[in-house]
Amino acid sequence: MIIHSDANENASFSPACMARGKHMRDIIILPGIGGSGEAHWQTHWETANPEMRRFQPADWDRPDLADWISALDRTVAASATPPLLVAHSLACLLVAHWQQVSSLAVAGAFLVAVPDPQSAAFPEEATGFADPPSQEMRFPTLIIASADDPFGTLDHVRARAALWGSGLVEIGPFGHINGQSGLENWGQGKALLTAFSAGLARLHPA
């Protein structure tokens, strides 16, 4: 596992945080196109943890950026305190677009498998999500990347992390870090999320 900790301080991530861990807050699960099926780690996490709830856009298979932004806005607004976003794939781009047009507060965003809209694998149905903002995000973010993700190279993810001011953890070859990756409950990811949340708690106690 490679950890890039020289990103903007907004990343709020330190490996030392992993030993701590009881700072979990309201968590919003943001699947990518198609939703996250039963084998996906997001579904495993949501099933096991009542603090996690999934946002609900009108259509998972034909994603409309405006609709997905509205769905995320509604879900964040329903939170009693600023929630932590856990996004996969296309939803990482959603978070980037959403935070530019919404003023609602979130604690931070855990961004897994950020896709490259210019890659040949990027779904045509999701072209409305292309050209995400390139400015630093307005809240802490941590990107988790695979070495052999067909939807985005490590070079692309590293560049995106620099633009967004994100921390970056490279976990090795795990494909698109999805249901096909065989991660099931993905213990490593849970440890990284717990560490990230602990760092956020020190910055902004709930």
Tab-separated table of N, CA and C in Angstrom, residues 8-179:
chain	number	residue	atom	x	y	z
A	8	ASN	N	-2.612	18.356	-0.069
A	8	ASN	CA	-3.118	19.465	0.727
A	8	ASN	C	-3.523	18.994	2.112
A	9	GLU	N	-3.327	19.814	3.110
A	9	GLU	CA	-3.646	19.455	4.481
A	9	GLU	C	-5.125	19.128	4.667
A	10	ASN	N	-5.983	19.541	3.740
A	10	ASN	CA	-7.396	19.214	3.834
A	10	ASN	C	-7.649	17.725	3.778
A	11	ALA	N	-6.649	16.938	3.357
A	11	ALA	CA	-6.860	15.496	3.279
A	11	ALA	C	-7.128	14.898	4.653
A	12	SER	N	-6.595	15.489	5.722
A	12	SER	CA	-6.849	15.068	7.093
A	12	SER	C	-6.583	13.589	7.304
A	13	PHE	N	-5.548	13.053	6.660
A	13	PHE	CA	-5.296	11.622	6.748
A	13	PHE	C	-3.893	11.367	7.245
A	14	SER	N	-3.803	10.496	8.218
A	14	SER	CA	-2.502	10.050	8.705
A	14	SER	C	-2.583	8.584	9.050
A	15	PRO	N	-1.596	7.782	8.656
A	15	PRO	CA	-1.630	6.368	9.008
A	15	PRO	C	-1.762	6.137	10.505
A	16	ALA	N	-1.271	7.081	11.308
A	16	ALA	CA	-1.362	6.918	12.754
A	16	ALA	C	-2.801	6.896	13.235
A	17	CYS	N	-3.698	7.504	12.456
A	17	CYS	CA	-5.099	7.535	12.854
A	17	CYS	C	-5.705	6.145	12.881
A	18	MET	N	-5.111	5.187	12.162
A	18	MET	CA	-5.739	3.892	12.002
A	18	MET	C	-5.823	3.141	13.323
A	19	ALA	N	-5.020	3.512	14.291
A	19	ALA	CA	-5.075	2.838	15.571
A	19	ALA	C	-6.215	3.371	16.428
A	20	ARG	N	-6.703	4.528	16.093
A	20	ARG	CA	-7.819	5.091	16.832
A	20	ARG	C	-9.072	4.591	16.146
A	21	GLY	N	-10.189	5.117	16.386
A	21	GLY	CA	-11.222	4.669	15.524
A	21	GLY	C	-12.637	4.773	15.920
A	22	LYS	N	-13.067	5.496	16.896
A	22	LYS	CA	-14.484	5.493	17.229
A	22	LYS	C	-15.080	6.865	16.978
A	23	HIS	N	-14.798	7.380	15.819
A	23	HIS	CA	-15.259	8.719	15.466
A	23	HIS	C	-16.214	8.676	14.272
A	24	MET	N	-16.817	7.521	14.003
A	24	MET	CA	-17.686	7.416	12.859
A	24	MET	C	-18.926	8.279	13.059
A	25	ARG	N	-19.374	8.901	11.995
A	25	ARG	CA	-20.534	9.777	12.055
A	25	ARG	C	-21.541	9.327	11.008
A	26	ASP	N	-22.567	10.133	10.804
A	26	ASP	CA	-23.550	9.826	9.779
A	26	ASP	C	-22.828	9.688	8.438
A	27	ILE	N	-23.074	8.581	7.746
A	27	ILE	CA	-22.345	8.287	6.517
A	27	ILE	C	-23.325	8.061	5.382
A	28	ILE	N	-23.077	8.730	4.259
A	28	ILE	CA	-23.907	8.583	3.075
A	28	ILE	C	-23.145	7.770	2.034
A	29	ILE	N	-23.747	6.657	1.604
A	29	ILE	CA	-23.164	5.783	0.599
A	29	ILE	C	-23.579	6.286	-0.781
A	30	LEU	N	-22.588	6.494	-1.657
A	30	LEU	CA	-22.828	7.008	-3.005
A	30	LEU	C	-22.278	6.020	-4.029
A	31	PRO	N	-23.112	5.107	-4.528
A	31	PRO	CA	-22.655	4.175	-5.567
A	31	PRO	C	-22.492	4.883	-6.913
A	32	GLY	N	-21.801	4.220	-7.817
A	32	GLY	CA	-21.652	4.736	-9.163
A	32	GLY	C	-22.765	4.249	-10.063
A	33	ILE	N	-22.558	4.336	-11.352
A	33	ILE	CA	-23.568	3.939	-12.327
A	33	ILE	C	-23.976	2.480	-12.099
A	34	GLY	N	-25.281	2.213	-12.194
A	34	GLY	CA	-25.783	0.875	-11.963
A	34	GLY	C	-26.069	0.560	-10.508
A	35	GLY	N	-25.652	1.451	-9.590
A	35	GLY	CA	-25.781	1.142	-8.174
A	35	GLY	C	-24.743	0.110	-7.776
A	36	SER	N	-24.682	-0.212	-6.521
A	36	SER	CA	-23.737	-1.221	-6.032
A	36	SER	C	-24.519	-2.467	-5.671
A	37	GLY	N	-24.230	-3.571	-6.351
A	37	GLY	CA	-24.950	-4.815	-6.142
A	37	GLY	C	-24.599	-5.501	-4.830
A	38	GLU	N	-25.151	-6.700	-4.647
A	38	GLU	CA	-24.987	-7.402	-3.373
A	38	GLU	C	-23.541	-7.761	-3.069
A	39	ALA	N	-22.717	-7.949	-4.095
A	39	ALA	CA	-21.317	-8.328	-3.868
A	39	ALA	C	-20.413	-7.135	-3.592
A	40	HIS	N	-20.930	-5.941	-3.749
A	40	HIS	CA	-20.114	-4.725	-3.623
A	40	HIS	C	-19.857	-4.398	-2.160
A	41	TRP	N	-18.660	-3.950	-1.863
A	41	TRP	CA	-18.314	-3.595	-0.484
A	41	TRP	C	-19.230	-2.501	0.075
A	42	GLN	N	-19.705	-1.582	-0.761
A	42	GLN	CA	-20.611	-0.553	-0.248
A	42	GLN	C	-21.881	-1.176	0.317
A	43	THR	N	-22.405	-2.181	-0.368
A	43	THR	CA	-23.604	-2.848	0.108
A	43	THR	C	-23.326	-3.617	1.388
A	44	HIS	N	-22.182	-4.287	1.459
A	44	HIS	CA	-21.788	-4.985	2.690
A	44	HIS	C	-21.729	-4.000	3.855
A	45	TRP	N	-21.088	-2.867	3.639
A	45	TRP	CA	-20.962	-1.878	4.704
A	45	TRP	C	-22.317	-1.353	5.137
A	46	GLU	N	-23.146	-1.013	4.177
A	46	GLU	CA	-24.451	-0.438	4.491
A	46	GLU	C	-25.311	-1.439	5.261
A	47	THR	N	-25.254	-2.693	4.887
A	47	THR	CA	-26.042	-3.724	5.563
A	47	THR	C	-25.604	-3.895	7.017
A	48	ALA	N	-24.309	-3.765	7.249
A	48	ALA	CA	-23.762	-4.017	8.582
A	48	ALA	C	-23.813	-2.807	9.504
A	49	ASN	N	-23.967	-1.621	8.944
A	49	ASN	CA	-23.849	-0.409	9.760
A	49	ASN	C	-25.067	0.491	9.594
A	50	PRO	N	-25.895	0.631	10.622
A	50	PRO	CA	-27.096	1.468	10.516
A	50	PRO	C	-26.799	2.952	10.367
A	51	GLU	N	-25.546	3.365	10.626
A	51	GLU	CA	-25.194	4.772	10.445
A	51	GLU	C	-25.027	5.128	8.965
A	52	MET	N	-24.975	4.108	8.115
A	52	MET	CA	-24.773	4.338	6.691
A	52	MET	C	-26.101	4.254	5.950
A	53	ARG	N	-26.358	5.234	5.076
A	53	ARG	CA	-27.564	5.205	4.260
A	53	ARG	C	-27.211	5.635	2.849
A	54	ARG	N	-27.948	5.117	1.898
A	54	ARG	CA	-27.646	5.294	0.484
A	54	ARG	C	-28.498	6.401	-0.115
A	55	PHE	N	-27.878	7.259	-0.914
A	55	PHE	CA	-28.677	8.258	-1.615
A	55	PHE	C	-29.429	7.573	-2.750
A	56	GLN	N	-30.526	8.174	-3.206
A	56	GLN	CA	-31.409	7.516	-4.157
A	56	GLN	C	-31.752	8.438	-5.329
A	57	PRO	N	-30.937	8.416	-6.381
A	57	PRO	CA	-31.301	9.165	-7.588
A	57	PRO	C	-32.440	8.460	-8.323
A	58	ALA	N	-33.002	9.114	-9.309
A	58	ALA	CA	-34.142	8.549	-10.038
A	58	ALA	C	-33.754	7.329	-10.855
A	59	ASP	N	-32.546	7.312	-11.388
A	59	ASP	CA	-32.152	6.224	-12.296
A	59	ASP	C	-30.674	5.911	-12.110
A	60	TRP	N	-30.380	4.672	-11.715
A	60	TRP	CA	-28.991	4.261	-11.544
A	60	TRP	C	-28.308	3.975	-12.875
A	61	ASP	N	-29.070	3.527	-13.864
A	61	ASP	CA	-28.482	3.079	-15.119
A	61	ASP	C	-28.335	4.163	-16.174
A	62	ARG	N	-29.166	5.188	-16.091
A	62	ARG	CA	-29.062	6.334	-17.002
A	62	ARG	C	-28.893	7.588	-16.153
A	63	PRO	N	-27.710	7.764	-15.601
A	63	PRO	CA	-27.490	8.842	-14.637
A	63	PRO	C	-27.598	10.227	-15.264
A	64	ASP	N	-28.355	11.071	-14.608
A	64	ASP	CA	-28.495	12.466	-15.015
A	64	ASP	C	-27.846	13.319	-13.930
A	65	LEU	N	-26.879	14.130	-14.307
A	65	LEU	CA	-26.107	14.869	-13.310
A	65	LEU	C	-26.998	15.737	-12.435
A	66	ALA	N	-27.933	16.470	-13.025
A	66	ALA	CA	-28.798	17.349	-12.232
A	66	ALA	C	-29.619	16.546	-11.229
A	67	ASP	N	-30.131	15.409	-11.666
A	67	ASP	CA	-30.918	14.567	-10.756
A	67	ASP	C	-30.055	14.009	-9.634
A	68	TRP	N	-28.860	13.539	-9.976
A	68	TRP	CA	-27.976	12.988	-8.942
A	68	TRP	C	-27.543	14.073	-7.957
A	69	ILE	N	-27.294	15.274	-8.439
A	69	ILE	CA	-26.955	16.383	-7.539
A	69	ILE	C	-28.113	16.657	-6.589
A	70	SER	N	-29.341	16.684	-7.113
A	70	SER	CA	-30.513	16.935	-6.277
A	70	SER	C	-30.685	15.834	-5.234
A	71	ALA	N	-30.478	14.586	-5.650
A	71	ALA	CA	-30.613	13.472	-4.714
A	71	ALA	C	-29.577	13.558	-3.598
A	72	LEU	N	-28.360	13.909	-3.941
A	72	LEU	CA	-27.321	14.060	-2.923
A	72	LEU	C	-27.644	15.230	-2.006
A	73	ASP	N	-28.112	16.316	-2.570
A	73	ASP	CA	-28.460	17.490	-1.762
A	73	ASP	C	-29.546	17.137	-0.741
A	74	ARG	N	-30.569	16.404	-1.183
A	74	ARG	CA	-31.655	16.014	-0.277
A	74	ARG	C	-31.135	15.120	0.846
A	75	THR	N	-30.248	14.218	0.504
A	75	THR	CA	-29.750	13.278	1.504
A	75	THR	C	-28.859	13.980	2.514
A	76	VAL	N	-28.021	14.872	2.051
A	76	VAL	CA	-27.175	15.638	2.976
A	76	VAL	C	-28.033	16.528	3.862
A	77	ALA	N	-29.032	17.171	3.281
A	77	ALA	CA	-29.899	18.071	4.048
A	77	ALA	C	-30.656	17.338	5.152
A	78	ALA	N	-30.901	16.046	4.966
A	78	ALA	CA	-31.633	15.261	5.959
A	78	ALA	C	-30.757	14.819	7.119
A	79	SER	N	-29.473	15.075	7.050
A	79	SER	CA	-28.554	14.673	8.112
A	79	SER	C	-28.586	15.686	9.252
A	80	ALA	N	-28.558	15.185	10.478
A	80	ALA	CA	-28.587	16.066	11.642
A	80	ALA	C	-27.288	16.847	11.794
A	81	THR	N	-26.181	16.239	11.402
A	81	THR	CA	-24.870	16.890	11.445
A	81	THR	C	-24.188	16.646	10.099
A	82	PRO	N	-23.161	17.417	9.775
A	82	PRO	CA	-22.475	17.214	8.493
A	82	PRO	C	-22.016	15.763	8.327
A	83	PRO	N	-22.495	15.070	7.314
A	83	PRO	CA	-22.168	13.653	7.136
A	83	PRO	C	-20.838	13.439	6.428
A	84	LEU	N	-20.413	12.204	6.421
A	84	LEU	CA	-19.235	11.780	5.668
A	84	LEU	C	-19.721	11.059	4.416
A	85	LEU	N	-19.231	11.458	3.259
A	85	LEU	CA	-19.620	10.848	1.996
A	85	LEU	C	-18.667	9.713	1.648
A	86	VAL	N	-19.221	8.576	1.235
A	86	VAL	CA	-18.421	7.432	0.797
A	86	VAL	C	-18.829	7.129	-0.636
A	87	ALA	N	-18.012	7.567	-1.580
A	87	ALA	CA	-18.364	7.508	-3.001
A	87	ALA	C	-17.519	6.484	-3.743
A	88	HIS	N	-18.144	5.850	-4.733
A	88	HIS	CA	-17.423	4.935	-5.603
A	88	HIS	C	-17.607	5.339	-7.055
A	89	SER	N	-16.524	5.327	-7.810
A	89	SER	CA	-16.531	5.491	-9.257
A	89	SER	C	-17.223	6.792	-9.687
A	90	LEU	N	-18.303	6.686	-10.467
A	90	LEU	CA	-18.957	7.878	-11.006
A	90	LEU	C	-19.381	8.831	-9.903
A	91	ALA	N	-19.725	8.301	-8.743
A	91	ALA	CA	-20.155	9.161	-7.644
A	91	ALA	C	-19.035	10.066	-7.140
A	92	CYS	N	-17.778	9.696	-7.401
A	92	CYS	CA	-16.674	10.597	-7.044
A	92	CYS	C	-16.754	11.878	-7.863
A	93	LEU	N	-17.093	11.725	-9.150
A	93	LEU	CA	-17.272	12.904	-9.998
A	93	LEU	C	-18.509	13.680	-9.565
A	94	LEU	N	-19.547	12.950	-9.151
A	94	LEU	CA	-20.742	13.617	-8.621
A	94	LEU	C	-20.377	14.530	-7.453
A	95	VAL	N	-19.581	14.029	-6.523
A	95	VAL	CA	-19.200	14.824	-5.356
A	95	VAL	C	-18.491	16.105	-5.789
A	96	ALA	N	-17.610	15.989	-6.765
A	96	ALA	CA	-16.878	17.169	-7.243
A	96	ALA	C	-17.830	18.206	-7.844
A	97	HIS	N	-18.785	17.744	-8.639
A	97	HIS	CA	-19.766	18.671	-9.222
A	97	HIS	C	-20.675	19.251	-8.140
A	98	TRP	N	-21.167	18.387	-7.252
A	98	TRP	CA	-22.116	18.819	-6.215
A	98	TRP	C	-21.540	19.889	-5.311
A	99	GLN	N	-20.305	19.695	-4.857
A	99	GLN	CA	-19.745	20.624	-3.880
A	99	GLN	C	-19.523	22.023	-4.458
A	100	GLN	N	-19.543	22.103	-5.770
A	100	GLN	CA	-19.374	23.404	-6.409
A	100	GLN	C	-20.684	24.192	-6.458
A	101	VAL	N	-21.816	23.498	-6.428
A	101	VAL	CA	-23.106	24.184	-6.567
A	101	VAL	C	-23.938	24.166	-5.295
A	102	SER	N	-23.543	23.399	-4.308
A	102	SER	CA	-24.290	23.323	-3.055
A	102	SER	C	-23.490	23.954	-1.927
A	103	SER	N	-24.211	24.569	-1.000
A	103	SER	CA	-23.549	25.174	0.161
A	103	SER	C	-23.707	24.315	1.413
A	104	LEU	N	-24.350	23.164	1.287
A	104	LEU	CA	-24.543	22.303	2.447
A	104	LEU	C	-23.201	21.757	2.940
A	105	ALA	N	-23.109	21.585	4.236
A	105	ALA	CA	-21.853	21.147	4.849
A	105	ALA	C	-21.765	19.628	4.914
A	106	VAL	N	-20.589	19.104	4.607
A	106	VAL	CA	-20.268	17.702	4.859
A	106	VAL	C	-18.930	17.657	5.576
A	107	ALA	N	-18.712	16.580	6.298
A	107	ALA	CA	-17.464	16.453	7.052
A	107	ALA	C	-16.282	16.179	6.137
A	108	GLY	N	-16.522	15.407	5.086
A	108	GLY	CA	-15.456	15.038	4.168
A	108	GLY	C	-15.975	13.999	3.188
A	109	ALA	N	-15.112	13.575	2.288
A	109	ALA	CA	-15.502	12.585	1.279
A	109	ALA	C	-14.400	11.554	1.092
A	110	PHE	N	-14.788	10.299	1.123
A	110	PHE	CA	-13.931	9.133	0.921
A	110	PHE	C	-14.214	8.658	-0.497
A	111	LEU	N	-13.263	8.862	-1.394
A	111	LEU	CA	-13.495	8.703	-2.831
A	111	LEU	C	-12.734	7.482	-3.356
A	112	VAL	N	-13.474	6.469	-3.769
A	112	VAL	CA	-12.872	5.199	-4.165
A	112	VAL	C	-12.996	5.002	-5.674
A	113	ALA	N	-11.866	4.727	-6.323
A	113	ALA	CA	-11.830	4.426	-7.758
A	113	ALA	C	-12.354	5.587	-8.604
A	114	VAL	N	-11.702	6.719	-8.489
A	114	VAL	CA	-12.084	7.893	-9.283
A	114	VAL	C	-11.858	7.589	-10.765
A	115	PRO	N	-12.898	7.671	-11.598
A	115	PRO	CA	-12.729	7.321	-13.016
A	115	PRO	C	-12.208	8.491	-13.848
A	116	ASP	N	-11.646	8.144	-14.977
A	116	ASP	CA	-11.184	9.137	-15.942
A	116	ASP	C	-12.236	9.258	-17.055
A	117	PRO	N	-12.923	10.407	-17.153
A	117	PRO	CA	-13.951	10.549	-18.188
A	117	PRO	C	-13.412	10.418	-19.609
A	118	GLN	N	-12.104	10.538	-19.774
A	118	GLN	CA	-11.496	10.419	-21.099
A	118	GLN	C	-11.075	8.989	-21.429
A	119	SER	N	-11.243	8.069	-20.506
A	119	SER	CA	-10.830	6.690	-20.767
A	119	SER	C	-11.835	5.999	-21.674
A	120	ALA	N	-11.365	5.009	-22.404
A	120	ALA	CA	-12.241	4.269	-23.319
A	120	ALA	C	-13.326	3.512	-22.572
A	121	ALA	N	-13.095	3.188	-21.314
A	121	ALA	CA	-14.062	2.416	-20.529
A	121	ALA	C	-15.177	3.263	-19.937
A	122	PHE	N	-15.017	4.589	-19.951
A	122	PHE	CA	-16.015	5.453	-19.316
A	122	PHE	C	-17.353	5.298	-20.032
A	123	PRO	N	-18.443	5.047	-19.287
A	123	PRO	CA	-19.730	4.774	-19.928
A	123	PRO	C	-20.317	5.988	-20.651
A	124	GLU	N	-20.812	5.736	-21.843
A	124	GLU	CA	-21.404	6.810	-22.635
A	124	GLU	C	-22.590	7.451	-21.924
A	125	GLU	N	-23.310	6.641	-21.143
A	125	GLU	CA	-24.480	7.159	-20.426
A	125	GLU	C	-24.116	8.211	-19.386
A	126	ALA	N	-22.839	8.280	-19.025
A	126	ALA	CA	-22.414	9.172	-17.947
A	126	ALA	C	-21.654	10.393	-18.449
A	127	THR	N	-21.762	10.698	-19.737
A	127	THR	CA	-20.981	11.815	-20.284
A	127	THR	C	-21.316	13.147	-19.626
A	128	GLY	N	-22.495	13.276	-19.052
A	128	GLY	CA	-22.854	14.510	-18.366
A	128	GLY	C	-22.015	14.780	-17.128
A	129	PHE	N	-21.331	13.752	-16.645
A	129	PHE	CA	-20.501	13.896	-15.444
A	129	PHE	C	-19.057	14.268	-15.793
A	130	ALA	N	-18.734	14.283	-17.080
A	130	ALA	CA	-17.366	14.613	-17.499
A	130	ALA	C	-17.034	16.065	-17.148
A	131	ASP	N	-15.772	16.400	-17.283
A	131	ASP	CA	-15.287	17.750	-16.961
A	131	ASP	C	-15.622	18.171	-15.532
A	132	PRO	N	-15.261	17.359	-14.545
A	132	PRO	CA	-15.499	17.770	-13.157
A	132	PRO	C	-14.628	18.964	-12.804
A	133	PRO	N	-15.033	19.733	-11.804
A	133	PRO	CA	-14.217	20.876	-11.385
A	133	PRO	C	-12.790	20.461	-11.056
A	134	SER	N	-11.857	21.326	-11.371
A	134	SER	CA	-10.445	21.040	-11.133
A	134	SER	C	-9.895	21.775	-9.921
A	135	GLN	N	-10.735	22.546	-9.251
A	135	GLN	CA	-10.278	23.281	-8.084
A	135	GLN	C	-10.283	22.402	-6.832
A	136	GLU	N	-9.548	22.838	-5.834
A	136	GLU	CA	-9.531	22.142	-4.556
A	136	GLU	C	-10.945	22.070	-3.991
A	137	MET	N	-11.306	20.933	-3.478
A	137	MET	CA	-12.630	20.784	-2.900
A	137	MET	C	-12.739	21.563	-1.599
A	138	ARG	N	-13.963	21.880	-1.225
A	138	ARG	CA	-14.183	22.756	-0.072
A	138	ARG	C	-14.252	21.994	1.251
A	139	PHE	N	-13.974	20.698	1.216
A	139	PHE	CA	-13.936	19.879	2.434
A	139	PHE	C	-12.854	18.817	2.239
A	140	PRO	N	-12.418	18.178	3.311
A	140	PRO	CA	-11.353	17.172	3.196
A	140	PRO	C	-11.777	15.976	2.342
A	141	THR	N	-10.849	15.472	1.559
A	141	THR	CA	-11.120	14.308	0.720
A	141	THR	C	-9.937	13.347	0.756
A	142	LEU	N	-10.246	12.059	0.649
A	142	LEU	CA	-9.227	11.017	0.555
A	142	LEU	C	-9.593	10.109	-0.605
A	143	ILE	N	-8.668	9.928	-1.533
A	143	ILE	CA	-8.878	9.064	-2.693
A	143	ILE	C	-8.192	7.722	-2.465
A	144	ILE	N	-8.932	6.639	-2.777
A	144	ILE	CA	-8.379	5.288	-2.726
A	144	ILE	C	-8.284	4.787	-4.164
A	145	ALA	N	-7.102	4.337	-4.581
A	145	ALA	CA	-6.885	3.981	-5.987
A	145	ALA	C	-6.283	2.595	-6.135
A	146	SER	N	-6.667	1.930	-7.226
A	146	SER	CA	-6.140	0.617	-7.585
A	146	SER	C	-5.092	0.769	-8.689
A	147	ALA	N	-4.112	-0.116	-8.686
A	147	ALA	CA	-3.036	-0.030	-9.671
A	147	ALA	C	-3.463	-0.475	-11.061
A	148	ASP	N	-4.564	-1.237	-11.162
A	148	ASP	CA	-4.985	-1.739	-12.467
A	148	ASP	C	-6.462	-1.439	-12.744
A	149	ASP	N	-6.908	-0.268	-12.339
A	149	ASP	CA	-8.296	0.128	-12.557
A	149	ASP	C	-8.518	0.396	-14.047
A	150	PRO	N	-9.427	-0.327	-14.696
A	150	PRO	CA	-9.648	-0.100	-16.134
A	150	PRO	C	-10.309	1.236	-16.451
A	151	PHE	N	-10.842	1.896	-15.431
A	151	PHE	CA	-11.525	3.167	-15.651
A	151	PHE	C	-10.642	4.381	-15.387
A	152	GLY	N	-9.404	4.170	-14.980
A	152	GLY	CA	-8.527	5.307	-14.732
A	152	GLY	C	-7.143	4.867	-14.288
A	153	THR	N	-6.119	5.416	-14.906
A	153	THR	CA	-4.747	5.064	-14.553
A	153	THR	C	-4.328	5.747	-13.259
A	154	LEU	N	-3.257	5.240	-12.665
A	154	LEU	CA	-2.726	5.883	-11.469
A	154	LEU	C	-2.254	7.299	-11.770
A	155	ASP	N	-1.702	7.522	-12.949
A	155	ASP	CA	-1.271	8.872	-13.307
A	155	ASP	C	-2.457	9.832	-13.287
A	156	HIS	N	-3.586	9.383	-13.816
A	156	HIS	CA	-4.773	10.249	-13.806
A	156	HIS	C	-5.230	10.522	-12.376
A	157	VAL	N	-5.266	9.477	-11.550
A	157	VAL	CA	-5.733	9.649	-10.177
A	157	VAL	C	-4.791	10.558	-9.393
A	158	ARG	N	-3.505	10.398	-9.604
A	158	ARG	CA	-2.550	11.268	-8.901
A	158	ARG	C	-2.745	12.725	-9.299
A	159	ALA	N	-2.982	12.954	-10.586
A	159	ALA	CA	-3.221	14.319	-11.052
A	159	ALA	C	-4.513	14.878	-10.460
A	160	ARG	N	-5.543	14.040	-10.405
A	160	ARG	CA	-6.822	14.481	-9.844
A	160	ARG	C	-6.671	14.789	-8.359
A	161	ALA	N	-5.930	13.969	-7.641
A	161	ALA	CA	-5.708	14.214	-6.218
A	161	ALA	C	-4.999	15.549	-5.997
A	162	ALA	N	-4.038	15.857	-6.847
A	162	ALA	CA	-3.330	17.132	-6.721
A	162	ALA	C	-4.269	18.307	-6.977
A	163	LEU	N	-5.141	18.178	-7.963
A	163	LEU	CA	-6.075	19.258	-8.285
A	163	LEU	C	-7.102	19.455	-7.176
A	164	TRP	N	-7.585	18.371	-6.635
A	164	TRP	CA	-8.632	18.459	-5.617
A	164	TRP	C	-8.088	18.674	-4.209
A	165	GLY	N	-6.775	18.607	-4.030
A	165	GLY	CA	-6.207	18.731	-2.693
A	165	GLY	C	-6.489	17.515	-1.832
A	166	SER	N	-6.533	16.350	-2.457
A	166	SER	CA	-6.913	15.122	-1.753
A	166	SER	C	-5.705	14.339	-1.268
A	167	GLY	N	-5.882	13.607	-0.165
A	167	GLY	CA	-4.937	12.576	0.190
A	167	GLY	C	-5.137	11.420	-0.778
A	168	LEU	N	-4.137	10.575	-0.914
A	168	LEU	CA	-4.220	9.469	-1.864
A	168	LEU	C	-3.588	8.218	-1.269
A	169	VAL	N	-4.347	7.119	-1.310
A	169	VAL	CA	-3.829	5.821	-0.890
A	169	VAL	C	-3.932	4.871	-2.077
A	170	GLU	N	-2.811	4.301	-2.494
A	170	GLU	CA	-2.777	3.326	-3.577
A	170	GLU	C	-2.682	1.940	-2.959
A	171	ILE	N	-3.702	1.113	-3.214
A	171	ILE	CA	-3.814	-0.149	-2.486
A	171	ILE	C	-3.329	-1.366	-3.272
A	172	GLY	N	-2.790	-1.150	-4.473
A	172	GLY	CA	-2.337	-2.279	-5.274
A	172	GLY	C	-3.370	-2.674	-6.317
A	173	PRO	N	-3.186	-3.818	-6.964
A	173	PRO	CA	-4.062	-4.213	-8.080
A	173	PRO	C	-5.382	-4.832	-7.614
A	174	PHE	N	-6.435	-4.041	-7.609
A	174	PHE	CA	-7.755	-4.516	-7.217
A	174	PHE	C	-8.823	-4.118	-8.225
A	175	GLY	N	-8.427	-3.988	-9.492
A	175	GLY	CA	-9.397	-3.641	-10.519
A	175	GLY	C	-10.102	-2.329	-10.216
A	176	HIS	N	-11.404	-2.317	-10.385
A	176	HIS	CA	-12.187	-1.092	-10.156
A	176	HIS	C	-12.679	-0.992	-8.714
A	177	ILE	N	-12.123	-1.817	-7.845
A	177	ILE	CA	-12.482	-1.819	-6.410
A	177	ILE	C	-14.002	-1.920	-6.273
A	178	ASN	N	-14.559	-2.913	-6.921
A	178	ASN	CA	-16.009	-3.084	-6.926
A	178	ASN	C	-16.380	-4.520	-6.579
A	179	GLY	N	-17.596	-4.930	-6.924
A	179	GLY	CA	-18.023	-6.282	-6.604
A	179	GLY	C	-17.194	-7.356	-7.261
